[in-house]
């Protein structure tokens, strides 16, 4: 419902309603964040990697990363910060999900004009990933392989920059000559 609808329904001022909603959302987050979205630990990452291997046959994968634009009305005095490539105003929900499509980490509120890669770089997740303080397990040999240890990774789309812990598919237009993709040392058999 809009603030105007709530104003007429409960006979409260719009500014009072906006304050109530803000305070309620903050209280819900503060009381449930440790239960519903605990701080990732090495044991949790290893569990996520085992689930990814079981569900997708993709070894050493910790999660899938993407940004989602959430449409909004242009905030006053915001200029073009919220104006995105879809010619809409939005904020971005940057999310990391596990193999069961459950959120592991989220970051909400990035400007719609920013790229997913830039939002990741500026987010707590991106900064902790860069610092090495995300408790990602040490490199491990891929399941069923005799090769060298490989890093645990997150899978993102083409909007994300490649790094030691982030991989993405080949860009559109690159011709694949076989059914084997070579992605930063990973060999994933298709079909």
Tab-separated table of C-alpha atoms in Angstrom:
chain	number	residue	atom	x	y	z
A	1	UNK	CA	0.000	0.000	0.000
A	2	UNK	CA	1.096	3.569	-0.551
A	3	UNK	CA	1.638	6.000	2.304
A	4	UNK	CA	-1.451	7.883	1.097
A	5	UNK	CA	-3.601	4.745	1.361
A	6	UNK	CA	-2.250	3.999	4.830
A	7	UNK	CA	-2.844	7.645	5.798
A	8	UNK	CA	-6.549	7.344	4.988
A	9	UNK	CA	-6.919	3.839	6.432
A	10	UNK	CA	-5.309	4.546	9.836
A	11	UNK	CA	-5.782	8.334	10.038
A	12	UNK	CA	-2.070	8.951	10.645
A	13	UNK	CA	0.124	11.480	8.897
A	14	UNK	CA	2.211	10.284	5.955
A	15	UNK	CA	5.438	11.292	7.696
A	16	UNK	CA	4.374	9.353	10.820
A	17	UNK	CA	3.597	6.285	8.703
A	18	UNK	CA	6.952	6.494	6.919
A	19	UNK	CA	8.730	6.719	10.296
A	20	UNK	CA	6.772	3.738	11.681
A	21	UNK	CA	7.613	1.629	8.624
A	22	UNK	CA	11.296	2.596	8.764
A	23	UNK	CA	11.615	1.864	12.496
A	24	UNK	CA	9.704	-1.426	12.146
A	25	UNK	CA	11.933	-2.617	9.297
A	26	UNK	CA	15.054	-1.688	11.271
A	27	UNK	CA	13.771	-3.590	14.340
A	28	UNK	CA	12.931	-6.674	12.278
A	29	UNK	CA	16.409	-6.643	10.693
A	30	UNK	CA	18.266	-6.106	13.984
A	31	UNK	CA	16.364	-8.911	15.744
A	32	UNK	CA	16.399	-11.501	12.956
A	33	UNK	CA	19.628	-10.929	11.012
A	34	UNK	CA	21.750	-13.248	13.179
A	35	UNK	CA	19.109	-15.989	12.992
A	36	UNK	CA	18.110	-15.728	9.339
A	37	UNK	CA	21.411	-14.549	7.822
A	38	UNK	CA	24.284	-15.381	10.162
A	39	UNK	CA	27.882	-14.314	9.577
A	40	UNK	CA	29.398	-16.797	7.060
A	41	UNK	CA	31.952	-19.201	8.531
A	42	UNK	CA	34.365	-21.596	6.856
A	43	UNK	CA	32.165	-24.537	7.915
A	44	UNK	CA	29.110	-22.875	6.366
A	45	UNK	CA	30.999	-22.252	3.089
A	46	UNK	CA	32.100	-25.906	2.960
A	47	UNK	CA	28.472	-26.981	3.438
A	48	UNK	CA	27.351	-24.633	0.635
A	49	UNK	CA	30.080	-26.019	-1.660
A	50	UNK	CA	29.003	-29.616	-0.924
A	51	UNK	CA	25.381	-28.705	-1.713
A	52	UNK	CA	26.427	-27.060	-4.998
A	53	UNK	CA	28.395	-30.159	-5.939
A	54	UNK	CA	25.413	-32.413	-5.118
A	55	UNK	CA	22.838	-30.277	-6.964
A	56	UNK	CA	24.803	-29.015	-9.969
A	57	UNK	CA	27.941	-31.170	-10.204
A	58	UNK	CA	29.942	-27.931	-9.948
A	59	UNK	CA	32.891	-28.283	-7.549
A	60	UNK	CA	34.190	-25.604	-5.172
A	61	UNK	CA	31.241	-23.270	-5.849
A	62	UNK	CA	30.060	-21.220	-2.862
A	63	UNK	CA	27.173	-19.336	-4.449
A	64	UNK	CA	25.694	-17.411	-7.342
A	65	UNK	CA	25.964	-13.629	-7.349
A	66	UNK	CA	23.721	-11.104	-9.099
A	67	UNK	CA	22.203	-7.655	-8.801
A	68	UNK	CA	18.477	-6.941	-9.176
A	69	UNK	CA	17.052	-3.488	-9.894
A	70	UNK	CA	14.095	-2.520	-7.724
A	71	UNK	CA	12.041	0.220	-9.337
A	72	UNK	CA	11.227	3.341	-7.334
A	73	UNK	CA	10.049	6.895	-7.754
A	74	UNK	CA	12.864	9.384	-8.224
A	75	UNK	CA	13.967	10.607	-4.788
A	76	UNK	CA	14.053	14.389	-4.403
A	77	UNK	CA	17.402	16.034	-5.076
A	78	UNK	CA	18.962	12.738	-6.228
A	79	UNK	CA	19.947	13.866	-9.714
A	80	UNK	CA	20.659	10.871	-11.931
A	81	UNK	CA	22.168	8.573	-9.277
A	82	UNK	CA	19.148	6.259	-9.274
A	83	UNK	CA	18.574	6.401	-13.072
A	84	UNK	CA	19.544	3.060	-14.626
A	85	UNK	CA	20.267	1.686	-18.100
A	86	UNK	CA	16.623	0.546	-18.403
A	87	UNK	CA	15.623	4.226	-18.292
A	88	UNK	CA	13.955	3.779	-14.876
A	89	UNK	CA	14.812	4.895	-11.363
A	90	UNK	CA	15.913	2.062	-9.102
A	91	UNK	CA	17.963	0.834	-6.191
A	92	UNK	CA	19.893	-2.406	-6.483
A	93	UNK	CA	19.625	-5.551	-4.395
A	94	UNK	CA	22.993	-7.307	-4.659
A	95	UNK	CA	22.521	-10.909	-3.581
A	96	UNK	CA	24.529	-14.081	-3.123
A	97	UNK	CA	22.396	-17.237	-3.132
A	98	UNK	CA	23.155	-20.876	-2.441
A	99	UNK	CA	22.197	-23.932	-4.509
A	100	UNK	CA	18.757	-23.992	-2.825
A	101	UNK	CA	18.060	-20.404	-4.015
A	102	UNK	CA	18.292	-19.089	-0.444
A	103	UNK	CA	19.994	-15.782	0.288
A	104	UNK	CA	23.400	-16.131	1.901
A	105	UNK	CA	24.443	-12.456	1.740
A	106	UNK	CA	22.514	-9.374	0.580
A	107	UNK	CA	23.353	-5.723	0.109
A	108	UNK	CA	20.426	-3.369	-0.532
A	109	UNK	CA	20.421	0.253	-1.579
A	110	UNK	CA	23.008	0.665	-4.324
A	111	UNK	CA	22.292	3.411	-6.852
A	112	UNK	CA	20.554	2.202	-10.008
A	113	UNK	CA	23.156	4.014	-12.122
A	114	UNK	CA	25.989	1.849	-10.736
A	115	UNK	CA	27.140	-1.373	-12.367
A	116	UNK	CA	26.889	-4.694	-10.519
A	117	UNK	CA	30.679	-4.964	-10.505
A	118	UNK	CA	31.070	-1.505	-8.943
A	119	UNK	CA	28.338	-2.218	-6.378
A	120	UNK	CA	30.118	-5.443	-5.388
A	121	UNK	CA	33.426	-3.605	-5.056
A	122	UNK	CA	31.843	-1.016	-2.725
A	123	UNK	CA	29.747	-3.503	-0.709
A	124	UNK	CA	30.725	-5.169	2.564
A	125	UNK	CA	30.817	-8.507	0.714
A	126	UNK	CA	33.172	-7.151	-1.945
A	127	UNK	CA	35.438	-5.403	0.536
A	128	UNK	CA	35.678	-8.479	2.767
A	129	UNK	CA	36.302	-10.663	-0.280
A	130	UNK	CA	39.129	-8.336	-1.353
A	131	UNK	CA	40.585	-8.230	2.185
A	132	UNK	CA	40.379	-12.011	2.540
A	133	UNK	CA	38.237	-11.758	5.694
A	134	UNK	CA	35.201	-13.657	4.374
A	135	UNK	CA	36.352	-16.998	5.888
A	136	UNK	CA	36.521	-18.666	2.465
A	137	UNK	CA	38.126	-22.119	2.793
A	138	UNK	CA	41.642	-22.785	1.528
A	139	UNK	CA	42.019	-24.034	-2.054
A	140	UNK	CA	41.032	-27.681	-2.495
A	141	UNK	CA	41.490	-30.368	-5.137
A	142	UNK	CA	38.355	-30.671	-7.265
A	143	UNK	CA	36.180	-33.698	-6.560
A	144	UNK	CA	37.248	-36.628	-8.757
A	145	UNK	CA	40.428	-34.853	-9.862
A	146	UNK	CA	44.123	-35.386	-9.304
A	147	UNK	CA	44.956	-31.847	-10.348
A	148	UNK	CA	46.288	-28.991	-8.249
A	149	UNK	CA	44.148	-27.355	-5.542
A	150	UNK	CA	41.699	-24.802	-6.941
A	151	UNK	CA	40.084	-21.829	-5.165
A	152	UNK	CA	36.504	-21.785	-3.941
A	153	UNK	CA	34.514	-19.436	-6.140
A	154	UNK	CA	31.298	-17.491	-6.657
A	155	UNK	CA	29.558	-17.571	-10.041
A	156	UNK	CA	28.395	-14.249	-11.466
A	157	UNK	CA	27.144	-12.990	-14.800
A	158	UNK	CA	29.041	-10.853	-17.325
A	159	UNK	CA	28.489	-7.723	-15.214
A	160	UNK	CA	31.091	-8.847	-12.656
A	161	UNK	CA	34.840	-8.552	-13.025
A	162	UNK	CA	36.857	-11.754	-12.882
A	163	UNK	CA	38.917	-12.325	-9.770
A	164	UNK	CA	40.415	-15.173	-7.788
A	165	UNK	CA	37.024	-15.967	-6.234
A	166	UNK	CA	34.594	-14.769	-8.945
A	167	UNK	CA	34.098	-16.444	-12.296
A	168	UNK	CA	31.586	-15.815	-15.053
A	169	UNK	CA	30.592	-17.408	-18.353
A	170	UNK	CA	32.249	-16.535	-21.612
A	171	UNK	CA	30.935	-13.248	-23.049
A	172	UNK	CA	28.254	-13.463	-25.711
A	173	UNK	CA	29.599	-13.954	-29.207
A	174	UNK	CA	32.583	-16.121	-28.337
A	175	UNK	CA	32.390	-19.375	-30.243
A	176	UNK	CA	32.991	-22.524	-28.208
A	177	UNK	CA	34.739	-25.238	-30.182
A	178	UNK	CA	33.926	-28.150	-27.883
A	179	UNK	CA	31.648	-29.147	-25.061
A	180	UNK	CA	34.322	-28.380	-22.484
A	181	UNK	CA	34.463	-24.912	-20.912
A	182	UNK	CA	37.755	-23.789	-19.468
A	183	UNK	CA	37.059	-21.195	-16.831
A	184	UNK	CA	40.026	-20.043	-14.766
A	185	UNK	CA	41.338	-23.577	-14.478
A	186	UNK	CA	37.977	-25.286	-14.002
A	187	UNK	CA	36.879	-27.943	-16.431
A	188	UNK	CA	33.114	-28.402	-16.519
A	189	UNK	CA	31.781	-31.076	-18.858
A	190	UNK	CA	28.498	-30.172	-20.528
A	191	UNK	CA	25.933	-32.756	-21.503
